[in-house]
C-alpha positions as a LaTeX table, in Angstrom:
\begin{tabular}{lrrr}
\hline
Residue & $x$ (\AA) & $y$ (\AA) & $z$ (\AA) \\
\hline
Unk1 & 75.54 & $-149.45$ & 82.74 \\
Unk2 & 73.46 & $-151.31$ & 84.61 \\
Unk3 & 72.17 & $-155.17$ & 84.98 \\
Unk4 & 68.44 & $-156.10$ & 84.69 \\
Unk5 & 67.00 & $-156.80$ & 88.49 \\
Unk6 & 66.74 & $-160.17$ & 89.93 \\
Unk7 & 63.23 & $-160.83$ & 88.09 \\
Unk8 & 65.43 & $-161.33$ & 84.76 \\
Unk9 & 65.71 & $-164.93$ & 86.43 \\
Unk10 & 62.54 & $-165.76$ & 87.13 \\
Unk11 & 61.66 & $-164.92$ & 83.91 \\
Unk12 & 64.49 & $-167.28$ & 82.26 \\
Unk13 & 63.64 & $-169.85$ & 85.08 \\
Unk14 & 59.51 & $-169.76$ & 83.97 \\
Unk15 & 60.82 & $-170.03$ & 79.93 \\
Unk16 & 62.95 & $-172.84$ & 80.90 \\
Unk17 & 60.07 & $-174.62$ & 82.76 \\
Unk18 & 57.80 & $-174.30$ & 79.48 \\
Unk19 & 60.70 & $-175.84$ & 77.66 \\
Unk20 & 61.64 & $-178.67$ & 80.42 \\
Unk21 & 58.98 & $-179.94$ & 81.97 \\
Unk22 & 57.68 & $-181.63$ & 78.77 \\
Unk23 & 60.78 & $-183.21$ & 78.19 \\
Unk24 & 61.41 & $-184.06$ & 81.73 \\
Unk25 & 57.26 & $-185.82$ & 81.51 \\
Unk26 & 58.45 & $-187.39$ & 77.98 \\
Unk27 & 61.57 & $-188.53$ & 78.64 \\
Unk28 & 60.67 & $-190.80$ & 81.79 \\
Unk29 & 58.19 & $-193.15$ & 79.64 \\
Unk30 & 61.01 & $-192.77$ & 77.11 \\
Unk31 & 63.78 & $-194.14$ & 79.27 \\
Unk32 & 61.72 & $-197.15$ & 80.36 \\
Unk33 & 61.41 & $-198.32$ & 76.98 \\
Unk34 & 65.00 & $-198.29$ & 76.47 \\
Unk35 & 67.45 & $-201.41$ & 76.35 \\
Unk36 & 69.39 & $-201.76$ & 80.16 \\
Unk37 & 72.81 & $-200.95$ & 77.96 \\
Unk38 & 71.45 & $-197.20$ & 77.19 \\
Unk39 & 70.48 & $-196.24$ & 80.89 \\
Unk40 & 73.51 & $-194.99$ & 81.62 \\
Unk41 & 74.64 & $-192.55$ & 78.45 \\
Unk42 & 70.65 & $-191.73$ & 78.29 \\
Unk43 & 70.90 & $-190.34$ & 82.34 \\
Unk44 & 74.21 & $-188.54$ & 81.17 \\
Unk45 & 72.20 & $-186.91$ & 78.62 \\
Unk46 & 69.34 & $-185.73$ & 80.77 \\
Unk47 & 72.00 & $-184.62$ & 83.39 \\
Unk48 & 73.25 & $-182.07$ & 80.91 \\
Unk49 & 70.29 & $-180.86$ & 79.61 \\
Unk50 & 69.21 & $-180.06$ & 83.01 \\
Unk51 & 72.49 & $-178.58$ & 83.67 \\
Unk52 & 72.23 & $-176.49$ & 80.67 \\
Unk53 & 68.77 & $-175.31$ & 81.96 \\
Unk54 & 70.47 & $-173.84$ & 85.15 \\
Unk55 & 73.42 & $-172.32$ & 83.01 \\
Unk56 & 70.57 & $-170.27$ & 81.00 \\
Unk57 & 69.04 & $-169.08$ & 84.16 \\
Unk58 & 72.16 & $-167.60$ & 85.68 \\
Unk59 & 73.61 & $-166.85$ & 82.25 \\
Unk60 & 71.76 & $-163.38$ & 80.72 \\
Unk61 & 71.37 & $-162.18$ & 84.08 \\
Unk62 & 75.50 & $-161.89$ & 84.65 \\
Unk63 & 76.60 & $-160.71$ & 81.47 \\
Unk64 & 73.36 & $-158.23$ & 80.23 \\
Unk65 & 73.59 & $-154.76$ & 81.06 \\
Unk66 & 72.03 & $-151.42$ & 79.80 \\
Unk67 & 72.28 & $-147.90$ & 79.62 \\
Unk68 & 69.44 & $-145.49$ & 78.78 \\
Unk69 & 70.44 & $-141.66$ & 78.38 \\
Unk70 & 70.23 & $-138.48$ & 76.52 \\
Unk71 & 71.76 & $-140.07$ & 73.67 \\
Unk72 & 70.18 & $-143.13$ & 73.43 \\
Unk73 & 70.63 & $-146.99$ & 74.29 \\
Unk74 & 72.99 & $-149.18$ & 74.53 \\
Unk75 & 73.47 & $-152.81$ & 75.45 \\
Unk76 & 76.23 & $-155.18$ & 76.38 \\
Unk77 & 75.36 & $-158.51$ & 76.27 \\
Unk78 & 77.74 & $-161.73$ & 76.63 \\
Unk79 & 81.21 & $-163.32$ & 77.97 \\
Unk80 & 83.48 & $-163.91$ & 76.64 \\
Unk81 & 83.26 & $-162.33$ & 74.03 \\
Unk82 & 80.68 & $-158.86$ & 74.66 \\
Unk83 & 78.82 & $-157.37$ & 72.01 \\
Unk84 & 77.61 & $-154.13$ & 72.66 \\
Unk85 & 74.87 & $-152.17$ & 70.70 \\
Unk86 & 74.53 & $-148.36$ & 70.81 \\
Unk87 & 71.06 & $-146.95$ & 69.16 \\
Unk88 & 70.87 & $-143.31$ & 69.17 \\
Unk89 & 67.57 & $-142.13$ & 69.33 \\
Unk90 & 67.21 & $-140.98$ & 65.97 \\
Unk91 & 68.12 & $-143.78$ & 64.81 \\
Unk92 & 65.31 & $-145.87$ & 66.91 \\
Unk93 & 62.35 & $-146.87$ & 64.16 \\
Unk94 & 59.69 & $-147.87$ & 66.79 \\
Unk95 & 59.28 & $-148.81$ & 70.65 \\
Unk96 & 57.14 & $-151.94$ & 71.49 \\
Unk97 & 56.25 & $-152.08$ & 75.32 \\
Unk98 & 54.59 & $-155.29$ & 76.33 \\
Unk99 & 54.01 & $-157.65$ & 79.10 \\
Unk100 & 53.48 & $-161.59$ & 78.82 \\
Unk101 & 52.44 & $-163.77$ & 82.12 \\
Unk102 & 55.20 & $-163.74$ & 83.83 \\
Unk103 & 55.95 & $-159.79$ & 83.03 \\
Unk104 & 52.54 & $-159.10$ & 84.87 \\
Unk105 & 53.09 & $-161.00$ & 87.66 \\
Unk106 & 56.53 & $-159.54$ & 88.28 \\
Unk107 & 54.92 & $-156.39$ & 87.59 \\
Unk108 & 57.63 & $-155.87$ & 84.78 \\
Unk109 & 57.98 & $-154.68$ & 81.15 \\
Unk110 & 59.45 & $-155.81$ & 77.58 \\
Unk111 & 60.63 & $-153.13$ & 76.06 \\
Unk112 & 61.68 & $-153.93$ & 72.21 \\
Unk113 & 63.59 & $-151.01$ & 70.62 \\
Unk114 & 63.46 & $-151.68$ & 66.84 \\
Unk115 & 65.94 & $-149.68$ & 64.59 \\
Unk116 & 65.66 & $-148.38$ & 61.58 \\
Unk117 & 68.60 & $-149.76$ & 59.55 \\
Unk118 & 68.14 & $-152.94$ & 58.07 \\
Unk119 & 71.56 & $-154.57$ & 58.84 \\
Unk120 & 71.10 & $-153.75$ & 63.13 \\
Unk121 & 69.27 & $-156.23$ & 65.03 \\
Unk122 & 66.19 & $-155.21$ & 67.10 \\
Unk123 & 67.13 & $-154.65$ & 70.90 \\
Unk124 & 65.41 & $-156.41$ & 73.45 \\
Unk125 & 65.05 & $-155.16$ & 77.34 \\
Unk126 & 63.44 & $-157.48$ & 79.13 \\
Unk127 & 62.59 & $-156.65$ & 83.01 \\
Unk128 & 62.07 & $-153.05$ & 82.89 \\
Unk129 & 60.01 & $-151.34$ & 85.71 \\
Unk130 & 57.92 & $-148.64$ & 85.35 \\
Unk131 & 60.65 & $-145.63$ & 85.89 \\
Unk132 & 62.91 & $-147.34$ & 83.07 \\
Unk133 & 60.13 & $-147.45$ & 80.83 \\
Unk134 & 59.02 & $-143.70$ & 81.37 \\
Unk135 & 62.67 & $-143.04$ & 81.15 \\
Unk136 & 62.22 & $-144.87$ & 77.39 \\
Unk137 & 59.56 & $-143.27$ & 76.91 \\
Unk138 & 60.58 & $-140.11$ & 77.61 \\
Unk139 & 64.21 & $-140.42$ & 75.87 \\
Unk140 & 62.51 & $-140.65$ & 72.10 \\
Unk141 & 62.17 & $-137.65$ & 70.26 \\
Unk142 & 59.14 & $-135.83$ & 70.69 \\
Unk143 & 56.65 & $-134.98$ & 67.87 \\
Unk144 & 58.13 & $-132.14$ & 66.45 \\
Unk145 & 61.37 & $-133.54$ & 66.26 \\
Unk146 & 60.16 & $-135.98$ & 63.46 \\
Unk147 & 60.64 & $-136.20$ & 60.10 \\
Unk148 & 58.21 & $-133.61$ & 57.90 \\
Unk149 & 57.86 & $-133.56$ & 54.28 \\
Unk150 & 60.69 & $-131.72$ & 54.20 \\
Unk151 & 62.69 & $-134.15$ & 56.45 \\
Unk152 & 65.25 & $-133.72$ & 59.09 \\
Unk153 & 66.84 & $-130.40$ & 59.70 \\
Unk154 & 70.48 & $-130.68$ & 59.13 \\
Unk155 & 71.10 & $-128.86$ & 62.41 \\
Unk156 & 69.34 & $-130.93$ & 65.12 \\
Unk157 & 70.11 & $-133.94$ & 63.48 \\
Unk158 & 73.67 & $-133.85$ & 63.93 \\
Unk159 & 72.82 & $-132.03$ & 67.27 \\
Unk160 & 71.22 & $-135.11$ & 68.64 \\
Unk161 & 73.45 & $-137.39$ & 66.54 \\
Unk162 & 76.77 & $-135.84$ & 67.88 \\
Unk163 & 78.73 & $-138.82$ & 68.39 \\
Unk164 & 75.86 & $-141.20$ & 68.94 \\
Unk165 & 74.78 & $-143.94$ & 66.31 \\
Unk166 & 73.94 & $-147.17$ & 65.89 \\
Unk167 & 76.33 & $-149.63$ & 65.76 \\
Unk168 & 77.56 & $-152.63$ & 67.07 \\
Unk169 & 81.19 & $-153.95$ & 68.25 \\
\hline
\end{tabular}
């Protein structure tokens, strides 16, 4: 398995900017308004929430990693308790590849794996380069390996399936 690069935190570090830099520009007129008694639980406050802010930046970077192979995805996210998700490619409903602001800059890629049962959550790979996202690309069954009128032959099914589905522990 392997961790998203570096950019994984300049990513979390622009989203947290979005999010704290209006309260930061709020807060200040906020604080002046407040009685002297309140200064000092109201800086404790602000003091967390910016230490929370670092914590988030640091945080999915340590304890994400991902695997992309023959059989399909899977990825472990947190600590301490880790929750890892294995899709196997038949199993994977769509692939969504985009890029927001900071994506393009970085020259990265959001990859977002959706699957087709219901009750599994949609995977999201945030960070990719262009190699990983060939390598997603690549990985998915080709055209004649989907479904027909007739559906899925039995036999490459549970060829491809062989050990492989999606599920979550």
């Amino acid at each position: 398995m392997r961790r998203p690069g570096a950019a994984l935190i300049a990513v979390r570090a622009f989203d947290a900017v979005k999010v704290y830099l209006p309260f930061m520009l709020l807060q200040g007129g906020f604080a002046s308004r407040l009685p002297e008694v309140l200064h000092l639980p109201w800086q404790a406050f602000v003091w967390l929430y910016t230490l929370s802010r670092v914590h988030v930046l640091l945080f999915d970077w340590l304890t994400t990693a991902y695997r992309i192979d023959e059989h399909g995805i899977t990825l472990r996210r947190g600590w301490p308790a880790s929750r890892t998700t294995t899709v196997a490619w038949a199993d994977v409903a769509s692939l969504t590849i985009d890029q927001d602001v900071i994506h393009r800059l970085l020259g990265r890629h959001r990859a977002t794996v959706v699957v087709g049962a219901e009750t599994q959550p949609n995977l999201v790979l945030e960070v990719m380069g262009d190699a990983e996202v060939e390598a997603l690309r690549r990985g998915r069954p080709s055209e004649q390996d989907r479904p027909s009128e007739q559906g899925w032959p039995f036999e490459a099914r549970s060829a491809r399936t062989s050990g492989t589905s999606a599920h979550t522990s």
